[in-house]
CSV table of C-alpha atoms in Angstrom, one decimal:
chain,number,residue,atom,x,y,z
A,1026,UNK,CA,7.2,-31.9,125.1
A,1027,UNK,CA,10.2,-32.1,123.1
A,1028,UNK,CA,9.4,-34.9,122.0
A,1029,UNK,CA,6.0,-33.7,120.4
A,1030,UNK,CA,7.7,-31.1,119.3
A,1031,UNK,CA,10.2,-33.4,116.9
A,1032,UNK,CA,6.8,-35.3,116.0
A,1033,UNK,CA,5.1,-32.3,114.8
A,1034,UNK,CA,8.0,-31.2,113.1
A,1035,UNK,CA,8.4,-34.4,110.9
A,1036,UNK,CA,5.0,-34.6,110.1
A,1037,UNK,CA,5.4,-30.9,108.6
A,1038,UNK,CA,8.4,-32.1,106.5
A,1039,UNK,CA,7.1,-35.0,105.8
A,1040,UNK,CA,3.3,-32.9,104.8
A,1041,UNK,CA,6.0,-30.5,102.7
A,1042,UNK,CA,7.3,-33.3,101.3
A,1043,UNK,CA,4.5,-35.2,100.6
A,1044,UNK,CA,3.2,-31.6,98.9
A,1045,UNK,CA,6.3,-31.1,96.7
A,1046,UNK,CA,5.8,-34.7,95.7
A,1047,UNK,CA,2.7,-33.8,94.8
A,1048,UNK,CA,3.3,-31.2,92.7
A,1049,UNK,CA,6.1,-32.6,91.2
A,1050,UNK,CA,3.9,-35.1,90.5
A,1051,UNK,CA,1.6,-32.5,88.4
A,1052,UNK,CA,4.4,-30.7,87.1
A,1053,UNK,CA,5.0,-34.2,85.5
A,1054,UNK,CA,1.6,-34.6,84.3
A,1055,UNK,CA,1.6,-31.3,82.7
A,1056,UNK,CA,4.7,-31.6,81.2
A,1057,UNK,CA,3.8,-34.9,79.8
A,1058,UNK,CA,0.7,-33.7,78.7
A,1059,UNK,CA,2.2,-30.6,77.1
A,1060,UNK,CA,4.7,-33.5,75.2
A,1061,UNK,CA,2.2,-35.3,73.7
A,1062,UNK,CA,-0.1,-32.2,73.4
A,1063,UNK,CA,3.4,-31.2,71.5
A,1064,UNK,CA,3.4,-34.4,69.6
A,1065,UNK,CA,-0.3,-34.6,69.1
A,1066,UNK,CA,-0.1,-30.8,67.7
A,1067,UNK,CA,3.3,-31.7,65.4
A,1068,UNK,CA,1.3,-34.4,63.8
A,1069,UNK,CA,-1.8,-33.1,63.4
A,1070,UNK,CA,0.5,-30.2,61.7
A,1071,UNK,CA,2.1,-32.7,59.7
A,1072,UNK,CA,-1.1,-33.9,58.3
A,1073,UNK,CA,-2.7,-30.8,58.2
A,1074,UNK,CA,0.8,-29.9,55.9
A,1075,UNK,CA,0.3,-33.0,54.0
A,1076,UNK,CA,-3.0,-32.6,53.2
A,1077,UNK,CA,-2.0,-28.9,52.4
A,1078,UNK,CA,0.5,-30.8,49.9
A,1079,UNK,CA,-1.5,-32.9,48.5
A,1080,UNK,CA,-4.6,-30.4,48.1
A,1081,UNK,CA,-2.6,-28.0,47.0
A,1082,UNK,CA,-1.1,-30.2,44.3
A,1083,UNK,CA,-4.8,-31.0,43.4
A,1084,UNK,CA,-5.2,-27.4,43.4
A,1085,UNK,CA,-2.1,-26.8,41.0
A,1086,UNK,CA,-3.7,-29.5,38.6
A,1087,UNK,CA,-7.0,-27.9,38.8
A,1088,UNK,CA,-5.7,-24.6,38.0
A,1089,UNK,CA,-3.2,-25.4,35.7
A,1090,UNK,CA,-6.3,-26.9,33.9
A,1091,UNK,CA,-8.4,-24.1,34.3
A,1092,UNK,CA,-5.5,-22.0,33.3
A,1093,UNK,CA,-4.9,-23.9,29.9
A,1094,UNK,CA,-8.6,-24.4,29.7
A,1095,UNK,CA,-8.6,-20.2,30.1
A,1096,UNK,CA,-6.2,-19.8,28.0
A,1097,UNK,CA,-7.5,-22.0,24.9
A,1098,UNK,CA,-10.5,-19.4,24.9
A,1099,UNK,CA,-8.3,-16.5,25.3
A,1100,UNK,CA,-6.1,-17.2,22.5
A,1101,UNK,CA,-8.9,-17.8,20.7
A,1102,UNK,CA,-10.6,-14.5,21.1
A,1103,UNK,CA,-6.7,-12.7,20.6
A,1104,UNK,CA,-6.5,-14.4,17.6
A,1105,UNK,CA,-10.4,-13.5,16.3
A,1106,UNK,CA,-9.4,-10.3,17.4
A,1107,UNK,CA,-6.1,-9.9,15.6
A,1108,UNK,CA,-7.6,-11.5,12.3
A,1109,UNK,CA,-10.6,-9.0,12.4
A,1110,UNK,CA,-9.3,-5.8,13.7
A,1111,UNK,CA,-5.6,-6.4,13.7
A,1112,UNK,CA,-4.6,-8.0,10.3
A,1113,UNK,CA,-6.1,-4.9,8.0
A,1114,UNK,CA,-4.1,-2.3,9.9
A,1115,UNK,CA,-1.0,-4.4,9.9
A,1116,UNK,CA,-1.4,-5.5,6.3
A,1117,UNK,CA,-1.6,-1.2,5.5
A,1118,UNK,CA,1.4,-0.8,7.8
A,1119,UNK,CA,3.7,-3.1,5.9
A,1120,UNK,CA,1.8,-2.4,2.3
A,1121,UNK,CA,3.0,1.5,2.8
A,1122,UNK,CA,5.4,1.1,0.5
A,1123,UNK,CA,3.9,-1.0,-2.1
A,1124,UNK,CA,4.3,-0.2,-5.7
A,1125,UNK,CA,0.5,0.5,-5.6
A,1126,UNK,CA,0.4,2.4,-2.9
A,1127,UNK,CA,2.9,4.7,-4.1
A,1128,UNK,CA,1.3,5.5,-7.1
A,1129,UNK,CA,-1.7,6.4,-5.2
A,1130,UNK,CA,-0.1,8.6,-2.8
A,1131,UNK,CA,1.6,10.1,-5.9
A,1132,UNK,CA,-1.7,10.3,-7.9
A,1133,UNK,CA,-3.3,12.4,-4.9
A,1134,UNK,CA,-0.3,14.6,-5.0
A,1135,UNK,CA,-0.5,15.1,-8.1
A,1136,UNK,CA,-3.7,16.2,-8.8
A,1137,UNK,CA,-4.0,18.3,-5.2
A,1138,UNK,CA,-0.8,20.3,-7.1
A,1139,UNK,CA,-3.0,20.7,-10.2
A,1140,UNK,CA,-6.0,22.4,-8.2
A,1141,UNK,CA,-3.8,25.0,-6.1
A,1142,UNK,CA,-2.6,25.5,-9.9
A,1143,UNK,CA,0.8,24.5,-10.0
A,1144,UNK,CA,0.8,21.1,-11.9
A,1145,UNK,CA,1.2,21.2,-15.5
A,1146,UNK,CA,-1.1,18.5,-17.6
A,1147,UNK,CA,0.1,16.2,-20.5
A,1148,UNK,CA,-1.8,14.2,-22.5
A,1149,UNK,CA,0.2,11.7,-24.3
A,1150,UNK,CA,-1.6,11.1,-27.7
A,1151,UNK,CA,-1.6,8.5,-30.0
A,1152,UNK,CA,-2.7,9.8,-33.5
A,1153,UNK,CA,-6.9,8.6,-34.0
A,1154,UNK,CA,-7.0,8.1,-29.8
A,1155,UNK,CA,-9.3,10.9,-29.1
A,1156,UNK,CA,-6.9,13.5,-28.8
A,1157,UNK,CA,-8.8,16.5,-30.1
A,1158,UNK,CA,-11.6,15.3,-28.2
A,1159,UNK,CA,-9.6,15.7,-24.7
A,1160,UNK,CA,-8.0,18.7,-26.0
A,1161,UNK,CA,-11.4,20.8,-26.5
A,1162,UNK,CA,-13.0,19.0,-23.3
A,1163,UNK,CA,-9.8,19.4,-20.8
A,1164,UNK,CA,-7.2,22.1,-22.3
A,1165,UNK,CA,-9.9,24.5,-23.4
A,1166,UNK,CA,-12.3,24.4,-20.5
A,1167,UNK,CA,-13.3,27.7,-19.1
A,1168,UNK,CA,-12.0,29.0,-16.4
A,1169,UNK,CA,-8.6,27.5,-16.7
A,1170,UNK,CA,-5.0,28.9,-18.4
A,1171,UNK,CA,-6.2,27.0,-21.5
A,1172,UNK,CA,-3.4,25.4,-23.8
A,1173,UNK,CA,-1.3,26.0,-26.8
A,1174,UNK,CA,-3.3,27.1,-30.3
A,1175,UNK,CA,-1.7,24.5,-32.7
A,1176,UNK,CA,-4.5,21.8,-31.2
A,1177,UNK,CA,-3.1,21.9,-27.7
A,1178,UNK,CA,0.1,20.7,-28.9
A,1179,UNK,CA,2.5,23.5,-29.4
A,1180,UNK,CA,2.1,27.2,-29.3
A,1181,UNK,CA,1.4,29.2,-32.0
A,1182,UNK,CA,3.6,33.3,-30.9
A,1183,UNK,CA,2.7,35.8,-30.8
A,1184,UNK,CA,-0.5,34.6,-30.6
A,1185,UNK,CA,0.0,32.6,-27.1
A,1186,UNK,CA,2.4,35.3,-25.8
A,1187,UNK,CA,5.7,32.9,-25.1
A,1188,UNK,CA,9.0,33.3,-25.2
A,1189,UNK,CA,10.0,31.0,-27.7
A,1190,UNK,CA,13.5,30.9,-27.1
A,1191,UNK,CA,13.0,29.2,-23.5
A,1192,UNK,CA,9.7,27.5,-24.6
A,1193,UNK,CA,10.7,23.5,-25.1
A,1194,UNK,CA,9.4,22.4,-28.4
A,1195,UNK,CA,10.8,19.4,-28.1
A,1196,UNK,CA,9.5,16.2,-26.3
A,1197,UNK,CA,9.6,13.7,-24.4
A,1198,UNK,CA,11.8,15.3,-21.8
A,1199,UNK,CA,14.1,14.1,-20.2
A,1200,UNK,CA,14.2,13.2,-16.3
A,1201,UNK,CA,16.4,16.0,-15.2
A,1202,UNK,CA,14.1,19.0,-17.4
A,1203,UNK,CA,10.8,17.4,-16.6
A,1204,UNK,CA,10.8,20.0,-13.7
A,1205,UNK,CA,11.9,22.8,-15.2
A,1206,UNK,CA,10.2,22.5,-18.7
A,1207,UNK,CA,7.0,22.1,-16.2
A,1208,UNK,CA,7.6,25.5,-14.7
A,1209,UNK,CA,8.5,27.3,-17.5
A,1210,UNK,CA,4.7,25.9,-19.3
A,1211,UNK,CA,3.1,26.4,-16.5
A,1212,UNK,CA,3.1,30.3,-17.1
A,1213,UNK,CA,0.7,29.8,-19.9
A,1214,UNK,CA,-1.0,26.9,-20.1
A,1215,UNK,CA,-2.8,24.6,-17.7
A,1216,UNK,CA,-2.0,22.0,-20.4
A,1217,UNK,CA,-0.5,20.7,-23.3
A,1218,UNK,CA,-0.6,17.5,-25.5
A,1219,UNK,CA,2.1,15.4,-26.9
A,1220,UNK,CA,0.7,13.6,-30.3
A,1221,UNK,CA,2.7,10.7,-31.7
A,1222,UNK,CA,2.4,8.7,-35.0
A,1223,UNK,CA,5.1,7.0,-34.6
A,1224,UNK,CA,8.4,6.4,-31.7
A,1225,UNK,CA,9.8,9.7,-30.9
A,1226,UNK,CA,12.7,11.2,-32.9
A,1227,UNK,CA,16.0,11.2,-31.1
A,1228,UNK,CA,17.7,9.5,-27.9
A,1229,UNK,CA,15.1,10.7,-25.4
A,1230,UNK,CA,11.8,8.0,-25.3
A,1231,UNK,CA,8.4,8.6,-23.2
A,1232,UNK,CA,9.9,6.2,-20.4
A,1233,UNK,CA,12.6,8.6,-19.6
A,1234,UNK,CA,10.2,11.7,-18.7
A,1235,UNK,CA,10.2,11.8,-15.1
A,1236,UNK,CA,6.2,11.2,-14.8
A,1237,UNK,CA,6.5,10.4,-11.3
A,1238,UNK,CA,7.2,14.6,-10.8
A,1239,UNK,CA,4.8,15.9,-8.1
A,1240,UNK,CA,3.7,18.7,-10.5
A,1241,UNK,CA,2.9,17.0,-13.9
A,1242,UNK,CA,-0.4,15.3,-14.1
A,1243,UNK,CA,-0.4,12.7,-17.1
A,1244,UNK,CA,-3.3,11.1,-19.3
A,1245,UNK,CA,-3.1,8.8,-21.6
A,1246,UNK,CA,-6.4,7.6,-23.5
A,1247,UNK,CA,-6.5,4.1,-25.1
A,1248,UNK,CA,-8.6,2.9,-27.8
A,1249,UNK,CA,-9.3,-0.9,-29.4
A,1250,UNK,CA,-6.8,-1.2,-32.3
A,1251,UNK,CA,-9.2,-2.3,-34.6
A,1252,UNK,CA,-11.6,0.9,-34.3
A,1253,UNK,CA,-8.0,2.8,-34.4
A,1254,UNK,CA,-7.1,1.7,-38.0
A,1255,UNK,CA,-10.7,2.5,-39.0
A,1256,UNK,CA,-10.4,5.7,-38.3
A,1257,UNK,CA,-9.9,7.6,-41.1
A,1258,UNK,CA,-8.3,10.7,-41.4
A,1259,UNK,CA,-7.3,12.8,-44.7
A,1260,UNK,CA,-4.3,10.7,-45.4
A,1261,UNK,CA,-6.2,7.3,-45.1
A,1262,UNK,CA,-8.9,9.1,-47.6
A,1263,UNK,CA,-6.3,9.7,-50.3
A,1264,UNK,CA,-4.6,6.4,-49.7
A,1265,UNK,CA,-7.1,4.1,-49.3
A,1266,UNK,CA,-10.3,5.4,-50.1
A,1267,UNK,CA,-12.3,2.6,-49.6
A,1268,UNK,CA,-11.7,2.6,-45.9
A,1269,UNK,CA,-13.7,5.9,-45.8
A,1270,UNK,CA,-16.5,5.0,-47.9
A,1271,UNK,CA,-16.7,1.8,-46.0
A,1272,UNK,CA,-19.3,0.2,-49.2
A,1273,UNK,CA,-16.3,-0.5,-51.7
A,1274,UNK,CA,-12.9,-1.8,-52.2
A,1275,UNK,CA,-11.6,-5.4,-52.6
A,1276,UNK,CA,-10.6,-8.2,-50.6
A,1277,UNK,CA,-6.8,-7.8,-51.4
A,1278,UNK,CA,-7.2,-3.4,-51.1
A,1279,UNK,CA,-8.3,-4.5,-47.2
A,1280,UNK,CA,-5.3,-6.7,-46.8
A,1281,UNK,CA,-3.2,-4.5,-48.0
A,1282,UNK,CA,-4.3,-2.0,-45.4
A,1283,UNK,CA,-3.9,-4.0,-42.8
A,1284,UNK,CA,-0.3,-4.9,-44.0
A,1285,UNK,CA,0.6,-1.0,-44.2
A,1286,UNK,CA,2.6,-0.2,-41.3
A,1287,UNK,CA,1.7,3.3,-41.7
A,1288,UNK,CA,-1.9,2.5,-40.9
A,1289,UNK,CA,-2.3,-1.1,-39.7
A,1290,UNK,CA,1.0,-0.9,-37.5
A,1291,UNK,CA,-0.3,-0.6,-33.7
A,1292,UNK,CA,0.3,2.8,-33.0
A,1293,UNK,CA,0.5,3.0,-28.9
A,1294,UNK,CA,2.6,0.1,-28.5
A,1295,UNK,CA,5.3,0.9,-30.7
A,1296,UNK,CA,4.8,4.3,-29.2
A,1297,UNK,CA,4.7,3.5,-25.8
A,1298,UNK,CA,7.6,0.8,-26.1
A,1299,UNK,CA,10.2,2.9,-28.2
A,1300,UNK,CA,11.4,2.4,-31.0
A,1301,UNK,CA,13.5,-0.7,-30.9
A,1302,UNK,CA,9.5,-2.0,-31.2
A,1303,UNK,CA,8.1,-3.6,-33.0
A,1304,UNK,CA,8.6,-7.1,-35.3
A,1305,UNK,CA,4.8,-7.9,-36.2
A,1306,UNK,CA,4.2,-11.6,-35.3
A,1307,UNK,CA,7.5,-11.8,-33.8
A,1308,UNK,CA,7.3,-8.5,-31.6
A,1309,UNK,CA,9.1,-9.7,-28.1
A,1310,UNK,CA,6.6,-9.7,-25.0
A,1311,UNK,CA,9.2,-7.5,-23.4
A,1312,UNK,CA,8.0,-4.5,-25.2
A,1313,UNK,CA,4.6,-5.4,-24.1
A,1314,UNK,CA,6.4,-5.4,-20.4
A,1315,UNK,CA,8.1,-2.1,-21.2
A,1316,UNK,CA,4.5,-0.7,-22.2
A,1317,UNK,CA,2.6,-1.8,-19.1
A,1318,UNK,CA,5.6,-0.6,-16.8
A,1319,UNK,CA,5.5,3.0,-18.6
A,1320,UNK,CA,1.5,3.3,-18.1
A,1321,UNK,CA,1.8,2.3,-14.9
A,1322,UNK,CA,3.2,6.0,-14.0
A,1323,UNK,CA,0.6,8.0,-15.8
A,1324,UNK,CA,-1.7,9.7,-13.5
A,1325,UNK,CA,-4.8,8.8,-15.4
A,1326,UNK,CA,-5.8,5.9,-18.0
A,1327,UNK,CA,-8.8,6.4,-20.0
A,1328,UNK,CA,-10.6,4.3,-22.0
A,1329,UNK,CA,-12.0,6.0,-25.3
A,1330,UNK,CA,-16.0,4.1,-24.9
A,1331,UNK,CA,-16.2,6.1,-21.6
A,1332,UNK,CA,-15.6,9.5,-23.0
């Protein structure tokens, strides 16, 4: 009996045995399997990562491509869009202060003073360049302060009711009275003209008169040179009386006419261009310069064929 007993007993160890081989056995298996299942799923991660690499580098080319392809077109269109709606609003932003864009800004200033009626306006005039002709049409119009009775020029107390100890006769101005000459006219005319023959008398010329002042409004009316000299006037009649009958006089009367600085001289530019002007043929182009520049200031330039 005992011995059965040892029998049975061995052949339980041995079955527990036998068992915890077996399992050792499959643990083995599993873990081997889980190893390479380990191995199989690091590689396949490594090419799966590879291919990631190398699709994404595909990608990266692809979309760096469609990026600069993108990009092309949108510059493009930003630079369609800055030449057609951009460009004019920058080209006004950085033309602000632009000689001509002054004056216009000026001009508008100007004449907005004159309508709420406290601009004063001058008409600088040549002798012959229409002058009475603005004077009747602008300085006499109804319903304005009207202008001085010696032909707009100057006024004629006590008819125009001035004080003529603070009235200024005299003209051009200078810069620093343009503004206080204008307000002291302004009380009782709208406007006045300034009539030359010849350069101004004195140190002051038309370029120092600061016609840039918010409250002067300027004209000045040109006229061909030509038509200019023909026009005759009661000095012209007695001088040259040919030139007003326009059917006589000789050859040699006309050139001497024409030689007559106090007739065939050209008026506005020695007027406008001061008095160190002019030399005939030899006149410098710098008065010519000094002309233009001085016109460029007036309010308004008229031509006389378009009154």
């Amino acid at each position: 009996a005992m011995s059965q007993e040892i029998e049975e007993e061995q052949e339980f160890e041995g079955l527990i045995a036998s068992q915890d081989d077996n399992d050792l056995e499959r643990n083995g298996v599993e873990m081997t399997e889980r190893r390479g299942g380990s191995r199989q799923s690091r590689q396949k991660q490594k090419q799966e990562a590879a291919d990631g690499i190398l699709i994404g580098s595909n990608g990266s080319i692809l979309a760096q491509f469609m990026l600069e392809g993108r990009g092309r077109l949108a510059c493009g269109l930003v630079c369609a869009l800055f030449v057609v709606v951009l460009t004019p609003r920058l080209f006004s932003l950085f033309s602000w202060s632009s000689p001509e864009h002054m004056h216009r800004i000026r001009q508008q200033n100007q004449i907005k003073n004159y309508q709420k009626g406290t601009a004063l306006m001058i008409n600088v005039h040549v002798t012959h360049h229409a002058g009475e002709t603005v004077s009747s049409s602008l300085g006499r119009a109804p319903h304005t302060d009207g202008c001085p009775s010696v032909a707009c020029n100057e006024p004629r107390p006590p008819e125009d009711h001035v004080v003529e100890s603070k009235y200024p006769y005299q003209h051009p101005w200078t810069y620093q009275d343009t503004g206080r000459n204008i307000a002291i006219v302004r009380q009782y005319f709208h406007f006045i003209g300034w009539e030359f023959k010849r350069p101004p008398k004195g140190a002051v010329s038309l370029a120092d008169t600061n016609w840039d002042h918010q409250n002067l409004v300027s004209i000045f009316v040109t006229r061909d040179p030509i038509t200019r000299m023909l026009a005759e006037d009661a000095r012209v009649k007695q001088a040259y009386p040919f030139v007003y009958n326009r059917d006589s006089g000789s050859e040699d009367q006309w050139m001497q006419f024409a030689k007559d600085d106090a007739y065939g001289d050209n008026y506005a530019l020695r007027i406008l261009a001061g008095k160190d002007c002019c030399n005939g043929a030899n006149t410098d182009a710098r008065h010519l310069e000094n002309a233009k520049d001085l016109l460029r200031r007036f309010t308004f330039i008229i031509d006389i064929d378009c009154l």
